[in-house]
mmCIF file of C-alpha atoms in Angstrom:
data_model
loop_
_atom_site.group_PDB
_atom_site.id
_atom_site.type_symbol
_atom_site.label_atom_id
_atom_site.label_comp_id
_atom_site.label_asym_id
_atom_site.label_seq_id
_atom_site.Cartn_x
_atom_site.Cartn_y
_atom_site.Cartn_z
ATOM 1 C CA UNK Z 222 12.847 -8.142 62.659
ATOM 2 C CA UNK Z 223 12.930 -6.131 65.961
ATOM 3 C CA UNK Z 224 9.866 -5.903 68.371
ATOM 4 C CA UNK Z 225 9.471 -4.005 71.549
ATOM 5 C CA UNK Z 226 8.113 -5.475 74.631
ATOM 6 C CA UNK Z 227 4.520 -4.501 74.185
ATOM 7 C CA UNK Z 228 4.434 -5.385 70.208
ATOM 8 C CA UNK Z 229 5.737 -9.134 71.755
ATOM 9 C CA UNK Z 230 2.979 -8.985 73.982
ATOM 10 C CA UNK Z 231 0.177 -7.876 70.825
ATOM 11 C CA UNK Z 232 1.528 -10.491 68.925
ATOM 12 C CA UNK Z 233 0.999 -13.154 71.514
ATOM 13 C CA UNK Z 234 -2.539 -11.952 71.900
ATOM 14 C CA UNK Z 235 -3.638 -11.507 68.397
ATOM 15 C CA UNK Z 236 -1.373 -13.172 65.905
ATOM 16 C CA UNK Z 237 -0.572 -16.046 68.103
ATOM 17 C CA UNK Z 238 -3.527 -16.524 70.080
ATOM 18 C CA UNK Z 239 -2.075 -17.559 72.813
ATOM 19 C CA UNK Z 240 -4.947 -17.847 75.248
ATOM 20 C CA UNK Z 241 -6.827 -19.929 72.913
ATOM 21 C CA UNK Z 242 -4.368 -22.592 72.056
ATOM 22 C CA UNK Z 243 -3.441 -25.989 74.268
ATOM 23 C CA UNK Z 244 -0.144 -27.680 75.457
ATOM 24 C CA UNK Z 245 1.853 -30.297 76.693
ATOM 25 C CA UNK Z 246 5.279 -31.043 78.607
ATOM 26 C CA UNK Z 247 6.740 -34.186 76.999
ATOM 27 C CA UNK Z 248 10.129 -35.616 78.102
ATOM 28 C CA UNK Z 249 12.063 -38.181 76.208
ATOM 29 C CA UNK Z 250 14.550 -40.769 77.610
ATOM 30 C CA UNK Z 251 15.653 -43.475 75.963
ATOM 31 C CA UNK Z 252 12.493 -45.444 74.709
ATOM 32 C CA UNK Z 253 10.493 -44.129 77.200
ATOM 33 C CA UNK Z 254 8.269 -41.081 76.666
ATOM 34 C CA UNK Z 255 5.798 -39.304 79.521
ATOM 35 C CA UNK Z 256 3.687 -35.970 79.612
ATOM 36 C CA UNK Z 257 4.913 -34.251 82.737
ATOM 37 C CA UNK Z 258 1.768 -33.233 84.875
ATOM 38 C CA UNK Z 259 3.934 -31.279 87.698
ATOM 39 C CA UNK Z 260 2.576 -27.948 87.489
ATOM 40 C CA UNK Z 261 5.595 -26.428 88.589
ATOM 41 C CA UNK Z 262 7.680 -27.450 86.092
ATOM 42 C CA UNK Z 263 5.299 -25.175 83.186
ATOM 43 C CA UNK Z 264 7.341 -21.551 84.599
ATOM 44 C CA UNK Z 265 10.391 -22.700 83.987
ATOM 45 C CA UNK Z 266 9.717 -23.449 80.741
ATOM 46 C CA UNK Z 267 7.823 -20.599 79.116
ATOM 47 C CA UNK Z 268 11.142 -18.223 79.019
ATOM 48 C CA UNK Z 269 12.396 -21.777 76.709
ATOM 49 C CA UNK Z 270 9.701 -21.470 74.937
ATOM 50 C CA UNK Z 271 9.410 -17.759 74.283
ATOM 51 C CA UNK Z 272 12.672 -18.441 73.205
ATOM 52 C CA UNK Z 273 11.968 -20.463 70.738
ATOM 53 C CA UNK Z 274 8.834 -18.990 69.649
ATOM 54 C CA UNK Z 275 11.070 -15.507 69.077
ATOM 55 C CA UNK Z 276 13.259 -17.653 66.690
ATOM 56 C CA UNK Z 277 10.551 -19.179 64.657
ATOM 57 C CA UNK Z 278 9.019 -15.784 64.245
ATOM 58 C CA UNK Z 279 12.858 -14.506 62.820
ATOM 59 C CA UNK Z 280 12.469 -11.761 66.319
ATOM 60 C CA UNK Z 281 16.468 -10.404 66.739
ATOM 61 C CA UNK Z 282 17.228 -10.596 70.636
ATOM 62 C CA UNK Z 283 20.241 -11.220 72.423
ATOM 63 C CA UNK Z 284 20.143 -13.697 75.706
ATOM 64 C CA UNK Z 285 20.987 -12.202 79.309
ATOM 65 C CA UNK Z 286 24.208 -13.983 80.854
ATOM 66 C CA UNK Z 287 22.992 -13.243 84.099
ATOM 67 C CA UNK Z 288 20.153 -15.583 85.121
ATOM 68 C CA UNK Z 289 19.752 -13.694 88.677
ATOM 69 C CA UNK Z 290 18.973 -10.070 87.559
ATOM 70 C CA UNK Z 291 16.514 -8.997 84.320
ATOM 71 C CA UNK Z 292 16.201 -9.190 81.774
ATOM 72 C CA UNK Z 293 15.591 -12.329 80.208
ATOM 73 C CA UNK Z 294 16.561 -11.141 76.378
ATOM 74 C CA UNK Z 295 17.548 -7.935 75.045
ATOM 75 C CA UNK Z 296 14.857 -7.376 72.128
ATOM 76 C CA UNK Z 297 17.286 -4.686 70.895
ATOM 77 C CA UNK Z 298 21.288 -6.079 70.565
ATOM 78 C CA UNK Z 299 22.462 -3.205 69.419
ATOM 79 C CA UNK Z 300 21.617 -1.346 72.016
ATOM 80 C CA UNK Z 301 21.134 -2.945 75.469
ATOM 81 C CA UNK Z 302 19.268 -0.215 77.254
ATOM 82 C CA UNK Z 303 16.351 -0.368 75.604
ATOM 83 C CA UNK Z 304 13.664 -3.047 74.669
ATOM 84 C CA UNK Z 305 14.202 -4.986 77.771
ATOM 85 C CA UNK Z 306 12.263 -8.257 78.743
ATOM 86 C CA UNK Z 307 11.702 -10.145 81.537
ATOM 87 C CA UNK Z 308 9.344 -13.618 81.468
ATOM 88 C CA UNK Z 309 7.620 -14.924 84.488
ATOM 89 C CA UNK Z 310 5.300 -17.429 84.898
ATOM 90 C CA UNK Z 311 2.644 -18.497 87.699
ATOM 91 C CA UNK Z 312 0.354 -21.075 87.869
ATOM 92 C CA UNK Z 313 -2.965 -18.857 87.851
ATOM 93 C CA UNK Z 314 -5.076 -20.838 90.509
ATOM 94 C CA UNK Z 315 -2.599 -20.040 92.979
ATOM 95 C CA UNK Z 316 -0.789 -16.579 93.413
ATOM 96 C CA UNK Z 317 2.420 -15.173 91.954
ATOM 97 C CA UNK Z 318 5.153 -16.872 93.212
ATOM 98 C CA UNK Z 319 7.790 -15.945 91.154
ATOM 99 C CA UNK Z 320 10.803 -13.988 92.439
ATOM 100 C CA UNK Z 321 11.490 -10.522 90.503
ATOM 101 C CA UNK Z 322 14.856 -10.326 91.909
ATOM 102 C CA UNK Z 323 17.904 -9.960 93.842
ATOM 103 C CA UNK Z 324 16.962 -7.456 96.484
ATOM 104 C CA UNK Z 325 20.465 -6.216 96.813
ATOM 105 C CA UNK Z 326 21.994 -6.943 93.360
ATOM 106 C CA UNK Z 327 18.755 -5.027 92.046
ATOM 107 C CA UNK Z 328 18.995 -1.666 94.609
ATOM 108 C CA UNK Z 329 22.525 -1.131 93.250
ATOM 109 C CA UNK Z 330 21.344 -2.023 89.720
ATOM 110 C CA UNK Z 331 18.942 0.820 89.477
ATOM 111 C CA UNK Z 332 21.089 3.676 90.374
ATOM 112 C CA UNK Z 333 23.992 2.736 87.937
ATOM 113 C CA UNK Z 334 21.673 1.144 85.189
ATOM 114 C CA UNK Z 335 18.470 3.768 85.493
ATOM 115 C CA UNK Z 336 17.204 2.215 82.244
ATOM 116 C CA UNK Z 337 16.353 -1.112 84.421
ATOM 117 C CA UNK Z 338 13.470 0.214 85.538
ATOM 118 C CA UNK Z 339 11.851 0.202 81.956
ATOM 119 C CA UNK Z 340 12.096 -3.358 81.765
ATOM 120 C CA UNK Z 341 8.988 -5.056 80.062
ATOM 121 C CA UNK Z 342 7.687 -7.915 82.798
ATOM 122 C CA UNK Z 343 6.157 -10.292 80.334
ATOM 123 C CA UNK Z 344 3.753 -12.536 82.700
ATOM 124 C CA UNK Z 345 2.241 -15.922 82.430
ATOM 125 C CA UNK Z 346 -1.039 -16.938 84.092
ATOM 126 C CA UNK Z 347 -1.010 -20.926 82.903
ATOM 127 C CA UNK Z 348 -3.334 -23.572 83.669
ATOM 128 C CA UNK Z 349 -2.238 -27.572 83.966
ATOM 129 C CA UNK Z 350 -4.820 -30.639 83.892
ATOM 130 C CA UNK Z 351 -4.992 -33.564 85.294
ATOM 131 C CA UNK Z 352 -4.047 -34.510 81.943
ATOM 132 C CA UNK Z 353 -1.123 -32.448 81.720
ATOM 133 C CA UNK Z 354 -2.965 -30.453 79.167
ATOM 134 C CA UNK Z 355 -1.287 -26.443 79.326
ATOM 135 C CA UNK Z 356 -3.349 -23.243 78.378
ATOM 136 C CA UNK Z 357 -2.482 -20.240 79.159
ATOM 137 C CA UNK Z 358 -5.436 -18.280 81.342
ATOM 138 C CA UNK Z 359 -3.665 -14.225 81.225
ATOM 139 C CA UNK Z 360 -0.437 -12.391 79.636
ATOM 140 C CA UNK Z 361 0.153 -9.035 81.060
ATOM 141 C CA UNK Z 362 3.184 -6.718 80.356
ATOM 142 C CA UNK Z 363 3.704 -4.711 83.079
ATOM 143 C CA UNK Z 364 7.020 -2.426 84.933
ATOM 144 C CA UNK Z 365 8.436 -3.221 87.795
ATOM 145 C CA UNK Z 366 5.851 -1.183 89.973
ATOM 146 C CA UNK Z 367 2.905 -2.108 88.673
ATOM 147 C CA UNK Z 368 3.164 -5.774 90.172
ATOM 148 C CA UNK Z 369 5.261 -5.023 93.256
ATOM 149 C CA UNK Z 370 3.361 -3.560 96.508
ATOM 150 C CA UNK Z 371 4.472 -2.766 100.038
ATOM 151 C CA UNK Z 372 4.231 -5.640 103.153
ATOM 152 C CA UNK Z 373 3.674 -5.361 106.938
ATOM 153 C CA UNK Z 374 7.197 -4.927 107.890
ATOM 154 C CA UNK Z 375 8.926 -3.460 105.095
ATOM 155 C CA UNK Z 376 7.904 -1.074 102.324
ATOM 156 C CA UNK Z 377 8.705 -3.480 99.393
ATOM 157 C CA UNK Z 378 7.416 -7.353 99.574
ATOM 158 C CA UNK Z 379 10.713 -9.291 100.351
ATOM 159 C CA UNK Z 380 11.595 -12.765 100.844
ATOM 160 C CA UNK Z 381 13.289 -12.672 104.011
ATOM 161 C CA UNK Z 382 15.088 -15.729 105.517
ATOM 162 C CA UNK Z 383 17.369 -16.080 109.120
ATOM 163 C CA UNK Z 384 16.450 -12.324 108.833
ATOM 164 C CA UNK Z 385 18.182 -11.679 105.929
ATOM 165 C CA UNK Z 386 16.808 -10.235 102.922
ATOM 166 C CA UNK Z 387 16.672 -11.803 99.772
ATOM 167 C CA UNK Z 388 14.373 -11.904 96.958
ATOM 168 C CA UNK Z 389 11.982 -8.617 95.636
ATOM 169 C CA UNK Z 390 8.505 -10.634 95.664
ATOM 170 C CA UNK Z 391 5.380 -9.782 93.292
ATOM 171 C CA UNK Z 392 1.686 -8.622 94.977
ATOM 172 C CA UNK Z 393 -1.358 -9.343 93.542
ATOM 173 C CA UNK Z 394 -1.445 -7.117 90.543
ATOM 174 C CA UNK Z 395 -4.459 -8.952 89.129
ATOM 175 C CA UNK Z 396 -7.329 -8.148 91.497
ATOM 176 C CA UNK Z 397 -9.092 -5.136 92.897
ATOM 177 C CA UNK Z 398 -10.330 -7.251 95.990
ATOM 178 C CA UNK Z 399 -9.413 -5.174 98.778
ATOM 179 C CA UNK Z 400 -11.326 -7.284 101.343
ATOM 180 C CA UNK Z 401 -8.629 -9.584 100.059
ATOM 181 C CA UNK Z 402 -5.515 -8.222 99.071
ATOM 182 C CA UNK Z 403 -3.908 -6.516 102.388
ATOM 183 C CA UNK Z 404 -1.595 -3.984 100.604
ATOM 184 C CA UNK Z 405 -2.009 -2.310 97.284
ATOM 185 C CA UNK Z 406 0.046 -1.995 94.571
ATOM 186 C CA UNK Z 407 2.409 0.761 94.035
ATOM 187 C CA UNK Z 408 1.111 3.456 91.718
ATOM 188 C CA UNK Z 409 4.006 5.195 90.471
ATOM 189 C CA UNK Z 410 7.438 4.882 89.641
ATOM 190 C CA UNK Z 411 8.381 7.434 92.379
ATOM 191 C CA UNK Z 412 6.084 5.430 94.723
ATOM 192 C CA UNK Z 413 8.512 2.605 94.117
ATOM 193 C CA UNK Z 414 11.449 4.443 94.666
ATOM 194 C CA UNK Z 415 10.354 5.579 97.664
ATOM 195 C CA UNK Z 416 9.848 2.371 99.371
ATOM 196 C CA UNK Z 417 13.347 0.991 97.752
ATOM 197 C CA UNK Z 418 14.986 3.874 99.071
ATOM 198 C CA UNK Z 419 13.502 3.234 102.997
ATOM 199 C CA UNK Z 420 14.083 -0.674 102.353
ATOM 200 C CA UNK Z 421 17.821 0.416 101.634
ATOM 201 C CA UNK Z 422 17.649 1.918 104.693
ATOM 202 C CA UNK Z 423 15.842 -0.561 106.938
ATOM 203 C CA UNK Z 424 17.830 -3.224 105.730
ATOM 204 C CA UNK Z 425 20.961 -3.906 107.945
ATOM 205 C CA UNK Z 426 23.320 -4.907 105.109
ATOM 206 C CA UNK Z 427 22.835 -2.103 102.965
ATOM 207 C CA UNK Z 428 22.236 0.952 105.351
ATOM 208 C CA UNK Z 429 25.834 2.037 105.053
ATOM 209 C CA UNK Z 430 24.393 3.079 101.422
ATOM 210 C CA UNK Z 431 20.928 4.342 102.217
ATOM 211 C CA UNK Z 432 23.097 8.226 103.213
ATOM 212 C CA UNK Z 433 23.654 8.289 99.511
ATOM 213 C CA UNK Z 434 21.235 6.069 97.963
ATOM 214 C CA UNK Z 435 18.331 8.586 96.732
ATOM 215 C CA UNK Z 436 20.983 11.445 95.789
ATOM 216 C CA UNK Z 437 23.144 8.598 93.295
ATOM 217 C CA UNK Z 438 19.313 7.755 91.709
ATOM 218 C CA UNK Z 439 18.219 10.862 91.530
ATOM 219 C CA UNK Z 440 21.731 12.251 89.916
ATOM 220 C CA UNK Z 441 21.780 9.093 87.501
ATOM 221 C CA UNK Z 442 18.217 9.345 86.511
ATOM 222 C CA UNK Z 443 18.656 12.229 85.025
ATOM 223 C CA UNK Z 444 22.006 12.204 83.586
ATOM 224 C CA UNK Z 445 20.008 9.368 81.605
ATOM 225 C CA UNK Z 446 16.355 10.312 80.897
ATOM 226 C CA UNK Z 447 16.802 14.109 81.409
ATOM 227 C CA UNK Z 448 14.424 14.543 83.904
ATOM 228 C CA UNK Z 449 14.229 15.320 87.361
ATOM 229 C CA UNK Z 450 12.260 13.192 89.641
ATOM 230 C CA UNK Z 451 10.107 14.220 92.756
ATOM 231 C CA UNK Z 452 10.522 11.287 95.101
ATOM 232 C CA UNK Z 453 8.173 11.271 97.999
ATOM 233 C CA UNK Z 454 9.251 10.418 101.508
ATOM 234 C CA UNK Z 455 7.920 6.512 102.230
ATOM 235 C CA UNK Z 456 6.340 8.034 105.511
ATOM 236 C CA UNK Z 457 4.155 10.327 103.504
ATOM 237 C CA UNK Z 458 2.875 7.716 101.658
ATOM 238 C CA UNK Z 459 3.230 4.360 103.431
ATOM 239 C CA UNK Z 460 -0.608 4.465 104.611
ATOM 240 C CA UNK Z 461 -1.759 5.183 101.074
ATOM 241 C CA UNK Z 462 -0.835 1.270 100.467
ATOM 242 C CA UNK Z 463 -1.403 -0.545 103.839
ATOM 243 C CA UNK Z 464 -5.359 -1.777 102.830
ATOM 244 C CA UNK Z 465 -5.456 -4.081 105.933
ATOM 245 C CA UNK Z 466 -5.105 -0.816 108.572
ATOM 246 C CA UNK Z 467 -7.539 0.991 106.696
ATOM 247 C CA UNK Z 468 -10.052 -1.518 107.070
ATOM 248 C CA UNK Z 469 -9.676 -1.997 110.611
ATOM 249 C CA UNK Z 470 -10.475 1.712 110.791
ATOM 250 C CA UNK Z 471 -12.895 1.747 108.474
ATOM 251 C CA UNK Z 472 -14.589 -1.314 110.839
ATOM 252 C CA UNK Z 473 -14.033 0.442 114.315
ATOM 253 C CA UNK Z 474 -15.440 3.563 112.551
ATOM 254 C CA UNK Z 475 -18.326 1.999 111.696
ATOM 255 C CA UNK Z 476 -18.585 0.082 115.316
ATOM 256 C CA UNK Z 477 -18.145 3.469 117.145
ATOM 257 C CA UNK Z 478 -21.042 5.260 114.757
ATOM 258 C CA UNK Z 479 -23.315 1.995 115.406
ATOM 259 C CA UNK Z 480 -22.757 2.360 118.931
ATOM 260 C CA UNK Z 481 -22.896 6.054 118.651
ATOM 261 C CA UNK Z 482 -26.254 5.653 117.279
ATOM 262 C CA UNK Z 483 -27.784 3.126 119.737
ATOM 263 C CA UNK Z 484 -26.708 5.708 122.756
ATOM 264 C CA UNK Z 485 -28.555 8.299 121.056
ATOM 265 C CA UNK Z 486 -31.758 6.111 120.813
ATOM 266 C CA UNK Z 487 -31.697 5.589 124.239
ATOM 267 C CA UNK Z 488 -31.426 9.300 125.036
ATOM 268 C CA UNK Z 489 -34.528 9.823 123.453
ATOM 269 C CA UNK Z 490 -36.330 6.832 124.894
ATOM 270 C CA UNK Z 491 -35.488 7.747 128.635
ATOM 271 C CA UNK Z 492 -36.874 11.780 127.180
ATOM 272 C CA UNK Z 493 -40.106 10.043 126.136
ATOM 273 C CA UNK Z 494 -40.305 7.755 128.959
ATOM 274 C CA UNK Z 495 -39.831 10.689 131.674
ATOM 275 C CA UNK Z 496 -42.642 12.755 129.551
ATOM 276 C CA UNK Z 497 -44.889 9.829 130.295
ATOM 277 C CA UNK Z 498 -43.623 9.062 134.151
ATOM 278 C CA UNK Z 499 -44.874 12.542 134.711
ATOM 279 C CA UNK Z 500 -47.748 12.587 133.024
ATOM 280 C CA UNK Z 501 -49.229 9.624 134.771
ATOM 281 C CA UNK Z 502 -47.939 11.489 137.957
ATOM 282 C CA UNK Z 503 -50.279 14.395 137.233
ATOM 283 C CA UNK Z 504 -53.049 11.877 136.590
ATOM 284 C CA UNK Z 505 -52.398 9.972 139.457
ATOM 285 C CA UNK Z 506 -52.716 6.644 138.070
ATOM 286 C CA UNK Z 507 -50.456 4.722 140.742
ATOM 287 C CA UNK Z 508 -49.993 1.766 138.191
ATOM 288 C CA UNK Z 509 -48.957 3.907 135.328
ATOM 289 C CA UNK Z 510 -46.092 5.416 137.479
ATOM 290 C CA UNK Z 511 -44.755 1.786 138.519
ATOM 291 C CA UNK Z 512 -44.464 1.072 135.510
ATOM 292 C CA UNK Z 513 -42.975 3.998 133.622
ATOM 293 C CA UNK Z 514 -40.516 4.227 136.651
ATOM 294 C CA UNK Z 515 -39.799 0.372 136.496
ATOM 295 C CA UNK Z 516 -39.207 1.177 132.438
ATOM 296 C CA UNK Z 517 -37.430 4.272 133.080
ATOM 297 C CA UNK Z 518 -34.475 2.146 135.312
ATOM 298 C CA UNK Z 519 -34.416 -0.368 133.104
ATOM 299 C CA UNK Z 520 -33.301 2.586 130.230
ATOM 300 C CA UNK Z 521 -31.427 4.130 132.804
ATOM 301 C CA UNK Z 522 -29.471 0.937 133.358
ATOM 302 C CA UNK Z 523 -29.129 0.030 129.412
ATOM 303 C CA UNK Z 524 -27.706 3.812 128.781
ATOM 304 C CA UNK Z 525 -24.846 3.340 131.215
ATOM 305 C CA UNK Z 526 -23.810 -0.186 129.737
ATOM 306 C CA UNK Z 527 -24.176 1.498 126.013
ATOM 307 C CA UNK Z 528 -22.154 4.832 127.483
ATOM 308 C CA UNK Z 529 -19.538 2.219 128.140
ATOM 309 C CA UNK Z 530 -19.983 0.583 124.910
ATOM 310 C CA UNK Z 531 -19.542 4.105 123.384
ATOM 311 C CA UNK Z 532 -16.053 5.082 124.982
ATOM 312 C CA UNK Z 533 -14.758 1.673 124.477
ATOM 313 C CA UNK Z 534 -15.437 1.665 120.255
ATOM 314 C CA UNK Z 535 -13.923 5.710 120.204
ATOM 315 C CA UNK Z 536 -11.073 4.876 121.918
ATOM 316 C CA UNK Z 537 -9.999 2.125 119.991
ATOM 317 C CA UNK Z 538 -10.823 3.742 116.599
ATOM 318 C CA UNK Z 539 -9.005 6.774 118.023
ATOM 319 C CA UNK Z 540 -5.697 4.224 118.693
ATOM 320 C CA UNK Z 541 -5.880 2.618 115.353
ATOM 321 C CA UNK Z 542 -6.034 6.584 113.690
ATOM 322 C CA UNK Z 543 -2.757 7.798 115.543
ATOM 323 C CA UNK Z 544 -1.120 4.352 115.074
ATOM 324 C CA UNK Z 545 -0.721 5.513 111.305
#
């Protein structure tokens, strides 16, 4: 029997029942016998044990040979472009810290093997107990650039170590927070391509490929699939997906209006107060005009401070807007 990614996923859900269902980690040596409660160990071990649960179920697949790019199995052996899948696994009270790949084994990937980008991401949220007791909390199937997103420095989420470049990281796929999450993630395939193609480029060890990198995709990608592909420049959309900067504008926007508003207030009290100051001139009521005039300065004095207030909260909205 031969499933596609997605039908391994339904059958998980609704056959299986997978989020309903409890486990444990046992390991055997010698006479002893333990349930592991390390919570990192339960990743490693779901790709085993979709493995296993693909043979009980009679599911053809073939096993990848290489353990640093996906995918995981081939769901299709006759035919090794299609009906690819990739398991990862997270513990879901902490955040997805799974690597996807090989930055640079994966950037050269894609524009002889076009097809990679269809790989099925098959995703574990799991749970561990005290006890050592293992449910699983969410499954998703996703692509590539639905759980990828953009960081501060660079246009794809990288590990980077000594200032090298290594691992493609996961964002946070799973939540529409954006007072938390600081970048967004990518909402097209092209999107994606975009920011591999500038990461290409901003990355010292493959710029000597960058020249060529978009035209060898884009020539590849449709040799394959038959289609052409518009491919956005990553400056065109590289706002689009930095959340953090827009809500530093969206703050000093508010800040300037607030301020904005407070000067305007205080316009119109110093109107109102000089209506008064001269009508208790025309009455001559000598203690009315101390006091408006004492009132008046003190408005006087407060719309100076608030004029300052004013240019301050403009100015630095205005820098954070040309900044992007």
């Amino acid at each position: 029997m031969r499933l596609t990614g997605q039908e391994v996923y339904d059958r998980l859900i609704n056959d299986e029942r997978i989020l309903e269902i409890q486990g444990q980690i046992r390991f055997y040596l010698g006479d002893v016998s333990i349930i592991v409660k390390q919570r990192d160990v339960v990743g490693n071990i779901m790709q085993e044990w979709l493995q296993g649960w693909l043979d009980n179920n009679g599911i053809e697949y073939a096993p990848s040979e290489n353990s640093q790019m996906p995918p995981d199995f081939f769901l299709n052996p006759d035919d090794k472009t299609k009906d690819l899948l990739e398991v990862k696994a997270f513990n879901r009270n902490a955040g997805p810290g799974f690597d996807i790949a090989d930055f640079r084994m994966y950037q050269g990937e894609i524009i002889d093997k076009p097809y990679m980008l269809n790989v099925d991401y098959l995703i574990f949220g799991y749970d561990m107990s005290d006890d050592g007791i293992v449910t699983i909390k969410d499954v998703w199937i996703k692509k590539v650039w639905e759980i990828t997103r953009r960081m501060e420095e660079w246009p794809i989420n990288l590990q980077i170590k000594e200032g090298h470049v290594h691992k493609i990281r996961p964002g946070v796929w799973y939540s529409n927070d954006t007072n938390r999450n600081d970048y967004s993630i990518f909402r097209s395939m092209e999107d994606f391509i975009s920011a591999m193609e500038e990461t290409v480029y901003q990355n010292d060890e493959t710029r000597r490929e960058a020249a060529q990198w978009k035209r060898r995709f884009l020539s590849n990608y449709q040799d394959y699939y038959g289609e052409v592909l518009d491919i956005p420049r990553w400056y065109e959309i590289a706002d689009s997906y930095d959340l953090k900067t827009q809500r530093k504008i969206e703050k000093a926007q508010e800040k300037k209006q607030k301020a904005e508003d407070i000067y305007s207030r205080l316009l119109e009290r110093e109107q109102q107060t000089s209506l008064k100051l001269e009508e208790a001139r025309l009455r001559g009521n000598t203690s009315s005009i101390l006091k408006e005039e004492e009132r008046l300065e003190k408005i006087k004095s407060k719309i100076e401070t608030q004029s300052t207030k004013v240019s301050e909260a403009v100015e630095k909205y205005e820098a954070l807007v040309n900044r992007r």
